[in-house]
XYZ file of C-alpha atoms in Angstrom:
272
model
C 138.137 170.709 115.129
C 136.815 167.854 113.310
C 135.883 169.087 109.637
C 134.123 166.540 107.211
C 133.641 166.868 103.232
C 130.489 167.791 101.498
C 129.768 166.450 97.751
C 130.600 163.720 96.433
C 134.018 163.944 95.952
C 135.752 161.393 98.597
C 140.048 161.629 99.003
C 141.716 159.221 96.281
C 143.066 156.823 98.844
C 144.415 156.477 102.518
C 148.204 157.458 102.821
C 149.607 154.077 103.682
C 148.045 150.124 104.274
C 150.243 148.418 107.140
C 149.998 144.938 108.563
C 150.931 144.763 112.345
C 151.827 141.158 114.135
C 151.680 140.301 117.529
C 154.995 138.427 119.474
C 154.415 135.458 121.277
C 151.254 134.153 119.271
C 150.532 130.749 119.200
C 151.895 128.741 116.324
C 149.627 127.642 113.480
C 149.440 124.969 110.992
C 150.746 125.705 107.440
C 147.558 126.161 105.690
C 146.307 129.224 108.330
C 149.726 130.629 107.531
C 149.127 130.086 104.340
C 145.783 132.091 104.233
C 146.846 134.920 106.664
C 149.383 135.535 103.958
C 146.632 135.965 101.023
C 144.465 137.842 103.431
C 147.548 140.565 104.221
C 146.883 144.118 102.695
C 149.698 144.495 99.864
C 152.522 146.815 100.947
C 152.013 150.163 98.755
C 154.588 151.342 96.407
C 156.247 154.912 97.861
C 159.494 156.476 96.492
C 160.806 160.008 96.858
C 161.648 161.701 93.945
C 161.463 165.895 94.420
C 162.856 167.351 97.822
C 160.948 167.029 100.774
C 158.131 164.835 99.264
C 157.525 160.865 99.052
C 155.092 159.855 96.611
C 152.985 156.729 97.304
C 151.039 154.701 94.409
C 147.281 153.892 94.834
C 144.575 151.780 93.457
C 146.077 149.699 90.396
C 148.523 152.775 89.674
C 152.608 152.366 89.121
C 155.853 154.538 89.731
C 159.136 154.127 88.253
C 161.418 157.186 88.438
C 162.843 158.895 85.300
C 165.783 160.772 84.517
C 163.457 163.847 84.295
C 161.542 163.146 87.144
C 158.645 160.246 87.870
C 156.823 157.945 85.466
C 153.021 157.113 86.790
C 151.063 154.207 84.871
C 148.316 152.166 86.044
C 145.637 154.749 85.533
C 142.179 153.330 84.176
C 139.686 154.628 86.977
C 139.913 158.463 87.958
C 138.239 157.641 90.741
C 141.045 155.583 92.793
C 144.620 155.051 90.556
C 146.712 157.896 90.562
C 149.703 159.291 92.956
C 149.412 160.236 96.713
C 152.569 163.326 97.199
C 153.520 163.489 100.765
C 155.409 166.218 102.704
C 155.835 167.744 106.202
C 153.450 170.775 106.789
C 153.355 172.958 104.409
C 151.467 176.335 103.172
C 152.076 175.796 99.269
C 152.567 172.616 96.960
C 153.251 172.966 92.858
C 153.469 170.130 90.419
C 154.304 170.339 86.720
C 153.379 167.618 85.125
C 152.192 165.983 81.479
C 149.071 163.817 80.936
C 149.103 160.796 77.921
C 145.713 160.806 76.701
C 143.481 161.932 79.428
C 140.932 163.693 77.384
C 140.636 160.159 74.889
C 139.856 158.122 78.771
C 137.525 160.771 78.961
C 137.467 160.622 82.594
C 139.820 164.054 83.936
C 141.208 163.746 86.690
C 141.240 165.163 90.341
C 142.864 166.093 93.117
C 142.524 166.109 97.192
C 144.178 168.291 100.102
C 144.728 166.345 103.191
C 145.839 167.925 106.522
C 147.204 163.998 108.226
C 143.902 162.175 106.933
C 141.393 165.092 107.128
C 140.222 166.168 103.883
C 140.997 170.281 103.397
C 139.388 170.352 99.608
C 139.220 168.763 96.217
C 138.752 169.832 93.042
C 137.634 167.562 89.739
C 138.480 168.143 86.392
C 135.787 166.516 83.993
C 136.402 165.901 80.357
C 133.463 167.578 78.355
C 131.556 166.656 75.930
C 133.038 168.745 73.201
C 136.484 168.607 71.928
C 138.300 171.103 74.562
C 136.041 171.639 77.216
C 136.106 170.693 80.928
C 134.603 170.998 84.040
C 136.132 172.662 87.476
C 134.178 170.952 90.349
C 136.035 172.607 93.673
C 134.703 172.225 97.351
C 136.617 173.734 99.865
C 135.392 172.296 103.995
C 136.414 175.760 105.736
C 132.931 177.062 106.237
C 130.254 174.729 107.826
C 128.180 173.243 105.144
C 131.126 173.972 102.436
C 132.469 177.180 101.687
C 131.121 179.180 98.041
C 134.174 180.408 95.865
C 135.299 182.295 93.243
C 137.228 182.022 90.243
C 140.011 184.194 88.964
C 141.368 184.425 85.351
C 144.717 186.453 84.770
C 146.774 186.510 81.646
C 150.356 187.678 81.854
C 149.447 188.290 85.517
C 147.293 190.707 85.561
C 143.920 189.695 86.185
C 140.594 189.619 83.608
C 137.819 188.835 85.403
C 136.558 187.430 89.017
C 132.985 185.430 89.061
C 131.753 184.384 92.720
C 129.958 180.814 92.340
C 127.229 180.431 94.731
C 126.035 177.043 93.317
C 128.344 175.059 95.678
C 128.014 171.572 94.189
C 127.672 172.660 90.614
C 131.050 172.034 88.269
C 132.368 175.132 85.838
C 132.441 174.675 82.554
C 135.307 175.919 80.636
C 137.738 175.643 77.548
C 141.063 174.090 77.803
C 142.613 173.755 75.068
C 146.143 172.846 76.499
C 144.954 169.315 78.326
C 143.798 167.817 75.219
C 147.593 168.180 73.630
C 149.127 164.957 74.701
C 152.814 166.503 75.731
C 151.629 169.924 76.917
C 152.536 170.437 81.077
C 149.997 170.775 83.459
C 151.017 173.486 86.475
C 149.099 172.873 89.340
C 149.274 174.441 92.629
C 147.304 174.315 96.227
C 147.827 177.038 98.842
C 146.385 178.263 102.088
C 146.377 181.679 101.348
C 148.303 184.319 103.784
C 146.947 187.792 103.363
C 148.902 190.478 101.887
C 146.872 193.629 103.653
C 143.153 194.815 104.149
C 143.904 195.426 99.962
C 143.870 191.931 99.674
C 140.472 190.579 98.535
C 141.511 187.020 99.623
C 141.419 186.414 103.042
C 144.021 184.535 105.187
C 143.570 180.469 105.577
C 141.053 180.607 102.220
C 142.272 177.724 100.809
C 143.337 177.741 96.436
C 143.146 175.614 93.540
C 145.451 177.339 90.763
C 146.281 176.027 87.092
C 148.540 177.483 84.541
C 149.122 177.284 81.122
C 152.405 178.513 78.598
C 149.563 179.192 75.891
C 147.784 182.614 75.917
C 143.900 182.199 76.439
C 144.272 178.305 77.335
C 141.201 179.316 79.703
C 137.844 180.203 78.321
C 135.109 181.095 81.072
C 131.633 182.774 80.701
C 130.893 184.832 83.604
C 127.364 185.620 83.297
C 126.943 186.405 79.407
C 130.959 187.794 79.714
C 133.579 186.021 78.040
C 137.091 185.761 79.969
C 140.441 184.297 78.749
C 143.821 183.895 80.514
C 146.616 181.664 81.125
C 146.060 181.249 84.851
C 143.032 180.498 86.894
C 142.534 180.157 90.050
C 139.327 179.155 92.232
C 139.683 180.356 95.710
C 137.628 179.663 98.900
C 135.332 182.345 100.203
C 135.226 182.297 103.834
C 132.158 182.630 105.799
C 131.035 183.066 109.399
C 132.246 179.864 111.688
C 134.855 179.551 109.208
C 137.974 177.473 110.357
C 140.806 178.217 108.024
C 143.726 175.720 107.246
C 147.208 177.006 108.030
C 149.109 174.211 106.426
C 148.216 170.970 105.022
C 150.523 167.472 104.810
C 149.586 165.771 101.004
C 148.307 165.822 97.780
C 146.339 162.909 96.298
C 145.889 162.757 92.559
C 144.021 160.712 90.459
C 143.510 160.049 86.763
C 142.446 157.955 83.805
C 145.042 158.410 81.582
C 148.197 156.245 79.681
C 150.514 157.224 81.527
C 151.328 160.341 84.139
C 155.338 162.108 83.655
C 156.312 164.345 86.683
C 158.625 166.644 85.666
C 158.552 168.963 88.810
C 157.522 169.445 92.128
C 157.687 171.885 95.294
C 156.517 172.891 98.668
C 156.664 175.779 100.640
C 157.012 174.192 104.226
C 154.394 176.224 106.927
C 155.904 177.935 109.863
């Protein structure tokens, strides 16, 4: 089934740029040589780095592996420099990782899903306009038309408050204190949830955004006049009718305006 995004949030960049020749063409004079070789697409920059996943540069970004893990610069535009992580199928994906200066860009960052090129969801993360507030700007493509979500806030895993969003393309605003500290890790995560039991108020294939923080009450949201704090949130799809729920999903694509980008960790749970 063919799926396409709603919003304005477009994937960060295609997985790879190739340049195919033909044998047995014709030979040409040196200067239409010469041009077909400004003309080629540049080869992009990949390297593998964590187990089981090859990480590709795009727009004007950079890699250069570390001794703890892999060093992204390169990143003026949040719209199109950042760090494409690819993988076989897989039902899970975590990243820790450690922005320079991303609230002083003042741009946030973002992040895409892909199942091969098919976007699954995306999620934006907005700089505010006071000091320690952002905006979470999810759209999830399971449900025709986009699916609504909800956002959950736990702290010390046990959860503080759930607040279904029915304004599909309108961003969340909370505090974050922790991603305006310059060496502070980010933990981000993507799933496609697998139900635990009729219990579970998630349902299988919902697809899930998740961030966490090491500082208590690093999350701020107002749910309707109620204030909620935790260390975790996460903003998970609700499914509707003529839903068509992702079972796995093949890459990550990140982008950011920021100094620099440090990877310090990364995993996948590989789908069945």
């Amino acid at each position: 089934m063919s799926i396409k995004l709603t919003g304005r949030l477009m994937a960060a960049a295609l997985l790879s740029l190739t340049a195919a020749g033909c044998q047995g063409e014709e030979s040409q004079p040196a200067e239409a040589d010469a041009l077909s070789n400004q003309e080629a697409p540049v080869k992009q920059q990949c390297v593998g780095t964590f187990a089981g996943v090859t990480h590709c540069a795009t727009g004007d970004a950079k890699l250069a592996r570390t001794e703890t893990g892999l060093n992204v610069t390169g990143l003026a535009n949040a719209a199109s420099d950042g760090v494409s992580s690819n993988f076989a199928a897989a039902t899970q994906w975590e990243q820790k990782a450690v922005f320079q200066d991303l609230a002083k860009a003042g741009q946030g960052f973002a992040l895409a899903a892909r199942d091969g090129e098919q976007v699954v969801s995306t999620i934006q993360v907005g700089i505010g306009n006071e000091p320690g507030r952002v905006t979470f700007q999810p759209q999830f493509t399971g449900t025709p038309g986009g699916s609504t979500y909800s956002v959950y806030v736990y702290s010390g895993g046990q959860l503080q408050g759930r607040h279904i969003n029915r304004g599909l393309w309108f961003p969340m605003d909370a505090s974050w204190y922790d991603i305006h500290i310059r060496f502070t890790p980010i933990h981000t995560g993507f799933r496609n949830h697998t139900s635990f039991g009729a219990h579970d108020p998630i349902a299988s294939g919902a697809c899930v955004w998740a961030f966490r923080s090491a500082t208590p009450g690093a999350f701020t949201f107002n749910f309707d006049g109620r204030i909620v704090s935790g260390d975790h949130v996460e903003f998970v799809e609700e499914l509707g009718d003529g839903h068509y729920p992702y079972t796995s999903f093949s890459a990550i694509d990140l982008t950011a305006a920021a100094s620099a980008l440090s990877i310090q960790s990364e995993s996948i749970i590989r789908g069945k």
